[in-house]
Coordinates of C-alpha atoms and ligand atoms in Angstrom, one line a residue:
M1 CA -13.7 -25.5 4.7
R2 CA -14.3 -27.1 7.8
V3 CA -14.2 -24.4 10.8
K4 CA -13.4 -25.0 14.9
F5 CA -14.4 -22.2 17.2
W6 CA -11.8 -22.2 20.6
G7 CA -12.4 -18.9 21.5
T8 CA -15.9 -16.6 21.0
R9 CA -15.6 -14.3 24.1
G10 CA -14.6 -10.2 23.5
S11 CA -12.5 -8.3 25.6
I12 CA -11.8 -10.5 28.3
A13 CA -11.8 -14.2 28.9
K14 CA -14.8 -15.1 31.0
P15 CA -14.6 -18.5 32.1
G16 CA -17.3 -19.6 34.9
V17 CA -20.6 -21.4 35.4
G18 CA -22.6 -18.8 33.6
T19 CA -20.4 -19.3 30.3
V20 CA -20.2 -22.8 30.0
R21 CA -22.3 -23.6 26.5
Y22 CA -20.5 -20.4 24.5
G23 CA -17.8 -20.6 26.2
G24 CA -15.0 -18.3 28.2
N25 CA -12.1 -18.1 25.9
T26 CA -11.3 -14.9 23.6
S27 CA -11.3 -15.2 19.8
C28 CA -9.5 -18.1 18.2
V29 CA -10.8 -19.9 15.1
E30 CA -9.5 -22.9 13.4
V31 CA -10.2 -23.2 9.6
R32 CA -9.1 -26.1 7.2
S33 CA -9.2 -26.6 3.7
S34 CA -10.0 -30.0 2.3
R35 CA -6.5 -30.3 0.8
G36 CA -5.2 -29.8 4.6
T37 CA -4.3 -26.0 4.5
L38 CA -4.6 -25.1 8.4
I39 CA -5.4 -21.4 8.7
I40 CA -5.8 -19.9 12.4
I41 CA -7.5 -16.4 12.6
D42 CA -6.7 -14.5 16.0
C43 CA -4.8 -16.0 18.7
G44 CA -6.8 -15.3 21.9
T45 CA -6.7 -17.5 25.1
G46 CA -8.7 -20.2 22.9
A47 CA -5.2 -20.8 21.0
H48 CA -4.2 -22.6 24.2
A49 CA -6.2 -25.3 23.8
L50 CA -6.2 -25.8 20.0
G51 CA -2.3 -25.6 20.3
Q52 CA -2.5 -28.5 22.7
S53 CA -4.7 -30.3 20.4
L54 CA -2.3 -29.8 17.6
L55 CA 0.7 -31.0 19.2
A56 CA -1.2 -34.3 20.4
S57 CA -2.1 -35.1 17.1
S58 CA 1.0 -34.4 15.5
P59 CA 3.9 -33.4 17.7
T60 CA 6.5 -32.2 15.4
G61 CA 6.4 -31.0 11.8
T62 CA 3.2 -29.4 11.6
R63 CA 2.6 -26.5 9.2
G64 CA 0.3 -23.6 9.8
H65 CA -0.8 -20.0 9.0
I66 CA -2.2 -17.6 11.9
L67 CA -4.1 -14.4 10.5
I68 CA -4.2 -11.5 13.2
S69 CA -6.8 -9.1 12.8
H70 CA -5.5 -6.8 15.2
T71 CA -3.0 -6.7 18.1
H72 CA -5.6 -5.8 21.0
W73 CA -5.0 -8.4 23.7
D74 CA -7.9 -10.3 23.4
H75 CA -6.7 -11.2 19.8
I76 CA -3.0 -12.3 20.9
Q77 CA -2.7 -13.2 24.3
G78 CA -2.9 -17.2 23.2
L79 CA 0.2 -16.3 21.1
P80 CA 3.0 -17.0 23.4
F81 CA 1.2 -20.2 25.0
F82 CA 0.5 -22.0 21.9
G83 CA 2.5 -25.2 21.6
P84 CA 3.5 -25.9 18.5
L85 CA 5.5 -22.4 17.9
F86 CA 7.8 -23.8 20.4
V87 CA 8.5 -27.0 18.3
P88 CA 11.9 -27.5 16.3
G89 CA 10.9 -28.4 12.9
N90 CA 7.7 -26.7 13.0
D91 CA 7.1 -24.1 10.3
W92 CA 4.5 -21.2 11.0
N93 CA 3.3 -18.2 9.2
I94 CA 2.3 -15.3 11.1
Y95 CA 0.3 -12.6 9.0
G96 CA -1.2 -9.0 10.6
P97 CA -1.9 -5.5 9.7
K98 CA 1.0 -3.6 8.7
G99 CA 1.3 -0.3 11.4
L100 CA 2.6 3.0 9.7
D101 CA 6.3 2.4 11.5
E102 CA 6.0 -0.7 13.2
S103 CA 5.8 -4.2 11.7
V104 CA 3.5 -7.0 13.2
R105 CA 6.6 -8.6 14.1
E106 CA 7.5 -5.5 16.7
A107 CA 3.9 -5.2 17.8
L108 CA 3.5 -8.8 19.1
A109 CA 7.0 -8.8 20.7
G110 CA 5.5 -6.3 23.0
Q111 CA 3.2 -8.0 24.8
M112 CA 6.6 -11.0 25.2
E113 CA 8.8 -8.0 26.7
Y114 CA 10.5 -8.9 29.8
T115 CA 8.2 -6.9 32.2
Y116 CA 5.1 -8.8 31.0
F117 CA 6.4 -12.1 30.0
P118 CA 9.4 -14.8 30.4
V119 CA 10.1 -16.0 26.7
A120 CA 10.7 -13.4 24.4
L121 CA 9.4 -14.1 20.6
E122 CA 12.7 -14.9 19.5
Q123 CA 12.9 -18.0 21.4
F124 CA 10.1 -19.5 19.6
G125 CA 11.6 -23.3 18.5
A126 CA 9.7 -23.3 15.4
T127 CA 10.6 -21.5 12.1
V128 CA 8.0 -18.2 12.3
R129 CA 8.1 -16.1 9.6
Y130 CA 6.4 -12.6 10.0
H131 CA 4.1 -10.8 6.9
D132 CA 2.7 -7.4 7.0
L133 CA -0.8 -6.8 5.3
V134 CA -2.5 -4.1 3.9
E135 CA -6.2 -4.2 2.2
G136 CA -5.8 -6.3 -1.0
V137 CA -5.7 -9.7 -2.1
F138 CA -3.3 -12.6 -1.3
E139 CA -3.1 -16.7 -1.2
I140 CA -2.1 -19.2 0.9
D141 CA -2.1 -22.5 -1.1
D142 CA -5.2 -23.4 -2.1
V143 CA -6.8 -20.2 -0.1
R144 CA -7.5 -17.0 -1.3
I145 CA -7.4 -14.2 1.0
T146 CA -9.2 -11.1 0.8
T147 CA -8.4 -8.1 3.6
R148 CA -10.5 -4.9 4.5
Y149 CA -9.7 -2.6 7.1
L150 CA -12.5 -2.5 9.9
N151 CA -14.1 0.3 11.7
H152 CA -12.5 -0.3 15.3
P153 CA -9.9 2.0 17.5
A154 CA -6.8 -0.3 16.4
L155 CA -5.8 -0.9 13.0
T156 CA -7.7 -3.8 12.3
L157 CA -8.3 -6.2 9.3
G158 CA -11.5 -8.4 8.4
Y159 CA -10.3 -11.8 6.7
R160 CA -12.4 -13.1 3.9
L161 CA -11.3 -16.9 2.7
E162 CA -12.2 -18.7 -0.4
A163 CA -11.7 -22.4 -0.9
D164 CA -13.2 -25.4 -2.3
G165 CA -15.8 -23.1 -3.6
A166 CA -17.2 -21.4 -0.2
T167 CA -16.3 -18.3 1.1
L168 CA -15.7 -17.6 4.9
V169 CA -15.6 -14.0 6.4
Y170 CA -14.3 -13.4 9.8
S171 CA -15.3 -9.5 10.9
T172 CA -14.3 -8.6 14.2
D173 CA -13.5 -6.1 15.8
H174 CA -15.8 -3.6 14.0
E175 CA -18.2 -0.9 14.9
P176 CA -20.9 0.2 12.5
H177 CA -19.9 3.6 10.6
S178 CA -23.2 5.2 10.4
R179 CA -24.9 6.1 14.1
A180 CA -28.5 6.0 12.1
L181 CA -27.7 2.4 11.0
A182 CA -26.5 1.3 14.5
A183 CA -29.5 2.5 16.3
G184 CA -31.7 0.5 13.6
G185 CA -32.6 2.7 11.3
G186 CA -31.3 4.9 8.3
Q187 CA -30.0 3.9 4.8
M188 CA -27.1 1.7 3.7
G189 CA -24.4 3.5 2.1
G190 CA -21.1 5.1 2.4
Q191 CA -18.8 2.9 4.2
D192 CA -21.1 0.4 5.7
E193 CA -21.8 -0.2 2.0
R194 CA -18.4 -1.0 1.5
H195 CA -18.1 -3.3 4.3
A196 CA -21.5 -5.1 2.9
E197 CA -19.4 -5.4 0.0
F198 CA -16.5 -7.5 1.5
L199 CA -19.4 -9.6 3.4
R200 CA -21.2 -10.3 0.1
G201 CA -22.4 -13.8 -0.4
A202 CA -20.1 -15.3 2.0
D203 CA -21.7 -18.9 3.2
L204 CA -20.6 -18.5 6.7
L205 CA -19.8 -15.2 8.2
L206 CA -18.3 -14.8 11.5
H207 CA -19.5 -11.4 12.8
D208 CA -18.9 -8.9 15.8
A209 CA -21.8 -8.7 17.9
Q210 CA -20.7 -8.0 21.4
Y211 CA -23.6 -5.6 22.1
T212 CA -27.5 -5.2 21.4
A213 CA -28.7 -2.0 19.5
K214 CA -29.9 -1.3 22.9
E215 CA -26.8 -1.6 25.3
Y216 CA -24.9 0.1 22.1
P217 CA -25.8 3.9 22.8
A218 CA -23.9 3.5 26.1
K219 CA -20.8 2.1 24.1
I220 CA -20.0 4.3 21.0
G221 CA -17.0 4.5 19.6
W222 CA -15.9 1.2 21.6
G223 CA -15.1 -0.4 18.4
H224 CA -17.8 -3.3 18.2
S225 CA -21.5 -4.0 17.1
P226 CA -24.9 -4.6 18.0
A227 CA -26.0 -7.9 17.0
E228 CA -29.0 -6.3 15.3
Y229 CA -26.6 -4.2 12.9
A230 CA -24.7 -7.6 12.2
V231 CA -27.7 -9.6 10.9
R232 CA -29.0 -6.4 8.9
M233 CA -25.7 -6.0 7.6
A234 CA -25.9 -10.1 6.5
Q235 CA -29.1 -9.9 4.9
H236 CA -27.9 -6.8 2.9
A237 CA -24.9 -8.6 1.4
E238 CA -27.1 -11.7 1.0
V239 CA -25.0 -14.0 3.4
A240 CA -26.0 -17.6 4.0
K241 CA -25.5 -17.9 7.7
I242 CA -23.9 -16.0 10.4
A243 CA -22.3 -16.7 13.6
L244 CA -22.3 -14.0 16.1
T245 CA -19.3 -14.1 18.2
H246 CA -16.7 -11.5 20.1
H247 CA -19.4 -12.0 22.9
D248 CA -19.6 -9.7 25.8
P249 CA -17.9 -10.7 29.1
L250 CA -21.2 -9.8 30.9
R251 CA -23.6 -11.9 28.7
D252 CA -24.1 -15.5 29.9
D253 CA -25.4 -18.3 28.1
K254 CA -28.9 -17.7 28.7
S255 CA -28.9 -14.4 27.4
L256 CA -27.2 -15.1 24.0
D257 CA -29.9 -17.7 23.8
Q258 CA -32.3 -15.3 24.1
L259 CA -30.6 -12.8 21.7
V260 CA -30.4 -15.6 19.2
E261 CA -34.3 -16.0 19.4
N262 CA -35.5 -12.5 18.9
L263 CA -32.7 -12.2 15.9
R264 CA -34.5 -15.6 14.7
A265 CA -37.9 -14.4 15.4
V266 CA -37.5 -10.8 13.4
L267 CA -36.0 -12.8 10.4
R268 CA -38.7 -15.1 10.5
S269 CA -41.3 -12.0 10.4
C270 CA -39.8 -10.7 7.6
G271 CA -39.6 -14.2 5.4
S272 CA -35.6 -13.9 5.5
T273 CA -33.4 -17.1 4.9
L274 CA -30.8 -16.3 6.7
E275 CA -29.5 -18.7 9.2
V276 CA -28.5 -17.1 12.6
F277 CA -26.4 -18.7 15.7
A278 CA -24.1 -17.8 18.1
A279 CA -20.7 -19.2 18.0
A280 CA -20.0 -21.4 20.9
E281 CA -16.5 -22.6 22.0
G282 CA -15.9 -26.2 20.6
Q283 CA -18.7 -26.1 18.0
S284 CA -16.9 -27.3 14.5
L285 CA -19.1 -27.0 11.1
E286 CA -18.8 -27.7 7.3
V287 CA -18.7 -24.2 5.4
E288 CA -20.5 -25.5 2.2
P289 CA -21.3 -23.6 -1.3
S290 CA -24.8 -21.9 -1.2
L291 CA -26.9 -22.8 -4.2
A292 CA -27.3 -19.2 -5.0
R293 CA -23.8 -18.0 -6.1
R294 CA -23.8 -14.4 -6.8
P295 CA -20.3 -12.6 -8.3
N296 CA -18.8 -10.8 -5.2
H297 CA -15.4 -9.4 -6.4
V298 CA -14.0 -5.9 -7.4
A299 CA -12.2 -6.3 -10.6
V300 CA -9.1 -4.8 -9.5
E301 CA -7.0 -5.7 -6.4
T302 CA -4.0 -4.3 -4.6
N303 CA -2.0 -7.0 -3.3
A304 CA -1.9 -7.4 0.4
R305 CA 1.2 -8.0 0.7
A306 CA 2.6 -4.8 -0.6
A307 CA 5.6 -3.5 0.4
I308 CA 4.9 -0.2 1.5
S309 CA 7.9 1.5 3.2
P310 CA 8.7 4.0 4.5
V311 CA 5.0 4.6 4.4
P312 CA 5.0 8.3 5.9
A313 CA 7.5 9.4 3.1
N314 CA 5.6 12.1 0.7
Q315 CA 2.5 11.8 3.0
S316 CA 0.6 14.9 4.2
V317 CA -2.9 15.4 5.9
V318 CA -4.8 18.5 5.6
L319 CA -6.7 19.8 8.1
A320 CA -9.5 22.5 8.7
L321 CA -11.4 22.4 11.6
C322 CA -13.6 25.0 13.1
D323 CA -14.2 23.5 16.5
P324 CA -10.8 23.5 18.6
V325 CA -11.2 20.5 20.5
S326 CA -11.7 18.4 17.8
A327 CA -8.8 20.2 15.7
A328 CA -6.7 19.4 18.6
T329 CA -7.5 15.8 18.9
F330 CA -6.8 15.2 15.3
A331 CA -3.7 17.4 15.2
A332 CA -2.3 15.1 18.0
A333 CA -3.5 11.7 16.2
V334 CA -1.6 12.7 13.0
E335 CA 1.7 14.0 14.5
A336 CA 1.8 10.7 16.4
E337 CA 1.7 8.9 13.5
K338 CA 4.5 11.2 12.2
I339 CA 2.9 12.7 9.3
P340 CA 3.1 16.1 8.2
L341 CA 0.1 18.1 8.9
H342 CA -1.0 21.6 7.0
T343 CA -4.0 23.3 8.8
F344 CA -6.0 25.8 7.2
S345 CA -8.1 28.4 8.7
D346 CA -9.4 29.4 5.4
P347 CA -10.8 26.1 3.7
S348 CA -11.8 27.8 0.4
A349 CA -7.7 27.7 -0.5
I350 CA -8.0 23.9 0.1
P351 CA -8.9 22.9 -3.6
G352 CA -6.2 25.0 -4.9
Y353 CA -3.8 23.4 -2.6
V354 CA -4.6 20.0 -3.5
K355 CA -4.2 20.4 -7.0
A356 CA -1.1 21.7 -6.6
E357 CA 0.5 19.6 -3.6
H358 CA -1.4 16.3 -3.9
P359 CA -2.0 15.6 0.1
S360 CA -2.8 12.2 1.2
M361 CA -6.2 12.9 2.7
V362 CA -8.3 15.8 3.8
V363 CA -9.9 16.5 7.3
L364 CA -12.9 19.3 7.3
D365 CA -15.7 20.2 9.5
H366 CA -19.1 20.4 8.2
C367 CA -21.0 22.4 10.9
P368 CA -22.6 24.9 8.2
P369 CA -23.0 27.9 8.3
R370 CA -19.6 28.0 9.8
M371 CA -17.8 25.6 7.7
D372 CA -19.7 23.9 4.6
G373 CA -17.2 20.6 4.2
L374 CA -19.6 19.4 1.4
A375 CA -19.1 22.5 -0.6
I376 CA -15.3 22.2 -0.5
C377 CA -15.6 18.7 -1.2
R378 CA -17.5 19.3 -4.4
A379 CA -14.8 21.8 -5.0
I380 CA -11.8 19.5 -4.5
R381 CA -13.5 16.9 -6.5
N382 CA -14.1 19.2 -9.3
G383 CA -10.3 19.6 -9.9
S384 CA -9.5 17.7 -13.0
L385 CA -7.0 15.9 -11.7
A386 CA -7.1 12.2 -11.4
D387 CA -5.3 12.4 -8.1
S388 CA -7.8 14.5 -6.6
Q389 CA -10.5 11.8 -7.4
S390 CA -9.2 9.0 -5.4
L391 CA -8.1 11.6 -2.4
P392 CA -9.9 10.5 0.5
V393 CA -11.8 13.5 2.1
I394 CA -13.4 12.6 5.4
L395 CA -15.8 15.1 7.1
L396 CA -16.4 15.6 10.7
A397 CA -20.1 16.4 12.0
D398 CA -22.7 15.8 14.5
R399 CA -24.4 14.0 12.4
E400 CA -23.7 11.9 8.8
D401 CA -25.5 12.8 5.4
T402 CA -24.7 9.7 3.7
A403 CA -26.7 10.4 0.6
A404 CA -25.6 14.4 0.3
G405 CA -21.8 13.2 1.5
E406 CA -22.1 10.7 -1.4
T407 CA -23.0 13.1 -4.4
A408 CA -20.2 15.3 -3.0
G409 CA -17.6 12.8 -2.9
V410 CA -17.3 12.5 0.8
T411 CA -14.6 9.4 1.3
E412 CA -16.1 9.1 5.1
W413 CA -18.1 11.0 7.9
I414 CA -16.6 10.7 11.3
V415 CA -19.7 11.5 13.5
K416 CA -18.7 13.5 16.8
P417 CA -17.6 12.5 19.8
F418 CA -14.8 10.4 18.8
T419 CA -11.8 9.5 20.8
S420 CA -7.9 10.0 19.6
S421 CA -7.5 6.2 19.0
Y422 CA -10.1 6.0 16.3
V423 CA -8.9 9.0 14.8
R424 CA -5.5 7.6 14.9
T425 CA -6.6 4.6 12.8
K426 CA -8.5 6.4 10.4
V427 CA -5.2 8.4 9.9
R428 CA -3.0 5.2 9.8
A429 CA -5.9 3.2 7.1
W430 CA -6.6 5.9 5.1
I431 CA -2.5 6.8 4.6
L432 CA -2.0 2.7 4.3
R433 CA -4.9 2.8 1.6
T434 CA -3.2 5.8 -0.5
A435 CA 0.2 4.4 0.2
C436 CA -0.3 0.7 -1.8
R437 CA 0.8 1.5 -5.4
W438 CA 0.9 -2.5 -6.8
V439 CA -2.1 -3.8 -8.3
R440 CA -2.3 -7.5 -9.5
A441 CA -3.8 -8.0 -12.8
P442 CA -7.6 -9.1 -12.8
I443 CA -7.9 -12.5 -13.8
P444 CA -9.4 -12.8 -17.5
E445 CA -13.1 -14.1 -17.9
D446 CA -12.1 -16.5 -20.4
E447 CA -9.2 -17.8 -18.1
Q448 CA -10.0 -21.6 -18.1
G449 CA -10.0 -21.8 -22.3
R450 CA -7.1 -19.2 -22.1
L451 CA -5.0 -21.9 -20.0
S452 CA -6.2 -24.5 -22.2
V453 CA -4.9 -23.0 -25.3
L454 CA -1.5 -22.3 -23.6
K455 CA -1.1 -25.7 -21.9
S456 CA -2.0 -27.3 -26.0
L457 CA 1.5 -25.7 -27.3
G458 CA 3.3 -27.4 -25.1
I459 CA 5.5 -25.2 -24.7
L460 CA 5.7 -24.3 -21.0
D461 CA 9.5 -25.0 -19.2
T462 CA 10.7 -26.4 -22.9
A463 CA 14.4 -25.2 -23.5
P464 CA 15.3 -21.7 -25.2
E465 CA 14.9 -21.7 -29.2
P466 CA 17.3 -19.6 -31.2
R467 CA 13.4 -19.0 -34.0
F468 CA 12.3 -17.1 -30.5
D469 CA 15.5 -15.8 -29.3
R470 CA 15.9 -14.4 -33.0
I471 CA 12.8 -12.0 -32.2
T472 CA 13.6 -10.4 -28.5
R473 CA 17.2 -10.2 -29.9
L474 CA 15.8 -8.2 -33.1
A475 CA 13.3 -6.0 -30.7
A476 CA 16.1 -5.3 -27.9
A477 CA 18.3 -4.0 -30.9
L478 CA 15.4 -2.3 -32.7
F479 CA 14.3 -0.3 -29.6
D480 CA 17.3 0.1 -28.1
V481 CA 15.9 -1.6 -24.6
P482 CA 18.5 -3.7 -22.7
I483 CA 15.3 -6.4 -22.1
A484 CA 13.2 -7.7 -24.6
L485 CA 10.9 -10.9 -23.7
I486 CA 8.6 -13.9 -24.9
S487 CA 6.6 -14.3 -21.7
L488 CA 3.5 -16.6 -21.4
V489 CA 1.3 -16.2 -18.5
D490 CA 0.3 -19.4 -16.4
W491 CA -2.3 -19.9 -13.8
D492 CA 0.3 -18.5 -11.2
R493 CA 3.0 -17.5 -12.9
Q494 CA 5.0 -15.8 -15.8
W495 CA 7.4 -17.7 -17.6
C496 CA 9.7 -16.8 -20.4
K497 CA 10.7 -18.8 -23.2
S498 CA 12.7 -16.2 -24.5
C499 CA 14.8 -13.9 -22.4
C500 CA 16.9 -11.2 -24.0
G501 CA 19.1 -9.2 -21.3
L502 CA 17.6 -10.9 -18.5
E503 CA 18.4 -14.3 -17.1
A504 CA 15.5 -16.8 -17.7
G505 CA 13.2 -17.7 -14.7
A506 CA 9.6 -17.4 -14.0
I507 CA 8.4 -14.5 -11.3
S508 CA 4.5 -14.7 -9.7
R509 CA 1.8 -13.4 -11.7
D510 CA 1.0 -10.8 -8.7
E511 CA 4.4 -9.3 -10.1
S512 CA 3.9 -9.9 -13.8
F513 CA 3.4 -6.4 -16.0
C514 CA 2.3 -9.0 -19.0
A515 CA -0.4 -10.3 -16.7
H516 CA -2.3 -6.8 -17.1
V517 CA -1.8 -6.9 -21.2
V518 CA -3.1 -10.4 -21.0
H519 CA -6.1 -8.9 -19.0
E520 CA -6.4 -6.0 -21.4
R521 CA -5.5 -8.0 -24.7
Q522 CA -3.9 -4.6 -25.9
I523 CA -1.0 -3.0 -26.4
M524 CA 0.3 -1.5 -23.1
V525 CA 2.9 1.1 -22.4
V526 CA 4.0 2.3 -19.1
P527 CA 6.8 5.0 -19.6
D528 CA 7.2 5.6 -16.4
T529 CA 6.7 2.9 -13.7
L530 CA 7.0 5.1 -10.5
R531 CA 4.3 7.2 -11.5
D532 CA 1.7 4.8 -12.4
P533 CA -0.1 3.6 -9.2
R534 CA -0.5 0.0 -10.9
F535 CA 3.4 -0.6 -10.4
A536 CA 5.0 1.9 -8.4
D537 CA 5.6 -0.3 -5.2
N538 CA 6.0 -3.5 -7.4
P539 CA 9.1 -5.5 -6.5
L540 CA 10.0 -5.6 -10.1
V541 CA 10.5 -1.5 -9.6
T542 CA 11.8 -1.1 -6.5
Q543 CA 14.2 -3.8 -6.5
A544 CA 16.4 -5.6 -9.4
P545 CA 15.9 -5.8 -12.6
R546 CA 14.0 -2.2 -11.4
V547 CA 11.9 -1.7 -14.6
R548 CA 11.1 1.7 -15.3
F549 CA 9.7 1.4 -18.9
Y550 CA 7.6 -1.3 -19.9
A551 CA 5.7 -2.0 -23.4
G552 CA 4.0 -4.9 -24.4
A553 CA 2.2 -6.6 -27.1
P554 CA -0.5 -9.4 -26.6
L555 CA 0.4 -12.7 -28.4
I556 CA -3.1 -14.0 -29.2
L557 CA -3.7 -17.5 -30.4
D558 CA -7.5 -19.2 -31.1
G559 CA -8.6 -16.0 -29.7
K560 CA -6.6 -16.1 -26.1
C561 CA -4.1 -14.0 -25.1
V562 CA -1.5 -16.8 -23.8
G563 CA 1.3 -13.7 -23.2
T564 CA 3.2 -11.1 -24.4
L565 CA 6.2 -10.1 -26.5
C566 CA 7.2 -7.4 -24.3
M567 CA 10.3 -4.9 -23.8
I568 CA 12.0 -3.3 -20.2
D569 CA 14.1 -0.4 -19.5
T570 CA 15.2 1.0 -16.4
R571 CA 15.2 4.5 -17.8
V572 CA 11.8 6.3 -18.5
R573 CA 10.6 6.2 -22.1
S574 CA 7.6 6.8 -24.6
L575 CA 6.4 4.4 -27.5
E576 CA 4.8 6.2 -30.0
G577 CA 3.3 5.9 -33.8
P578 CA 5.6 3.9 -36.0
A579 CA 7.4 2.6 -33.0
I580 CA 4.1 0.5 -32.2
G581 CA 3.8 -0.8 -35.9
L582 CA 6.9 -2.3 -35.5
L583 CA 6.3 -3.8 -31.8
Q584 CA 3.0 -5.3 -33.5
D585 CA 4.9 -6.4 -36.6
L586 CA 7.4 -8.5 -34.3
R587 CA 4.7 -9.3 -31.8
D588 CA 3.1 -10.9 -35.0
L589 CA 6.3 -13.1 -35.9
A590 CA 6.3 -14.4 -32.5
V591 CA 2.5 -15.6 -32.9
Q592 CA 3.9 -17.1 -36.1
E593 CA 6.3 -19.3 -34.2
L594 CA 4.1 -20.0 -31.5
K595 CA 1.5 -21.2 -34.0
Q596 CA 4.1 -23.8 -35.6
K597 CA 3.9 -25.4 -32.3
I598 CA -0.1 -26.4 -32.2
Ligands
ZN601 ZN1 -11.7 -7.8 20.8
ZN602 ZN1 -10.0 -5.1 19.6

């Protein structure tokens, strides 16, 4: 991947003699994969010059993708001045964090309303598509992108780009979760550890470093990191190279040089191999895979493009705070997001309520002896329901206790005082996280070998054959289901050799139920998709064919699982005992037929 910085300034553009070397334009980064995929991250004022450069090299026919971290001005102000969007024939996709009741398109249109700008969003000449993102994974051509919410007083996504064997992470605007870590002490843990996992093993990390540790105490709650924290996170996450960015408008070239020099001296003194520099406007570099690669993926990821709407439906927040000021701020934030709120004056009733009512998040004070939030959290987690384990439990306190919180099962600490915009963002992020019920199947460990066995069958994209159709017809009749398939899971799609009750065709691997069977290598029965967090928001469930029941048996050849024999119903069903045996028998027949092909 090749990276070029077009804007590295934070908050407001700051041109002038003091910022000539590091630049005065706000956030904008150009990324190109070796196969030519063009991705732009953020559209601050730096996007103007980037647009001009793209127009100069190819006046028409440009295709590109814009990832927006959040819709604060310094990250979107260049968008209405980005020339390629106005050229008919150009093709652009714009991605950004989904709000609760607002799409990324609506948020971007706001700054181009009549009062603020003479041209409206609808007047772009190019074909422009908008994509709402939540936390998860998605792909743009040859680039795999993971998204994570950052800690900022607006819903903000960090982006992790993987292509050509190299990893680039863009992580601004972000503030440390722990006050102790921000001050240079404290233990890594909780949400900061989760942030480190997102950065893990990056070959190049672009990180918010607006402040110094000395300046930070006066800037708590503004949503930015001290440079020292950024470097500590990079070290902890075994990053190869860190580029400090989102430079404060008050930091001139000389003081940036000084800041980098100080950080390098500290790294040298502890023998660290981490490279640190300050990103400079106009600077361009190649992101190369470092020698020591580490596995850096959570096994199961939700789909970042999950359609989760309407979000506030079935969501609710439980609140028990003894401090009336915090309680009022929190209640106002929850109401502003149009989410029902349940307030408790006696917090001991909460664990029982959680068990019965399944709220979306719980917010508690931890100010013993008046209220022991840790004890209530433990009681919630002791509820045996699976729901109560994944429920976000947020504790408000004067200082965080990460270690005790982890033992008790606290999801996140919010340290007082806090602003209402921070609280709104926390509520949004946790509601969106819990609302997303669509998980892509993990890629099996033996994927390469599996694909070569599948390819060796020579069966993909061949015409239907009676010997396979016989089996799916039998399955449909035996089990009285409307749909039975022999499906094969290719690297990016599921393709059906035989379709009984469904029109032939391929679907994306992201949506594929069978891809889960291919990963698990055993029979999978989903009695009711709407009650399964892996599938409830899958488009095959929410739209036609409205899958409600699924049962799939793995087709294993030469020890590799190439696909499934599966059945689908639009009704809730079960499959037990002897019926499982019958499904296995039919599956064995399908495997026999596939073997004839080798
Ligand atoms: Zn910013
Ligand atoms: Zn911001």
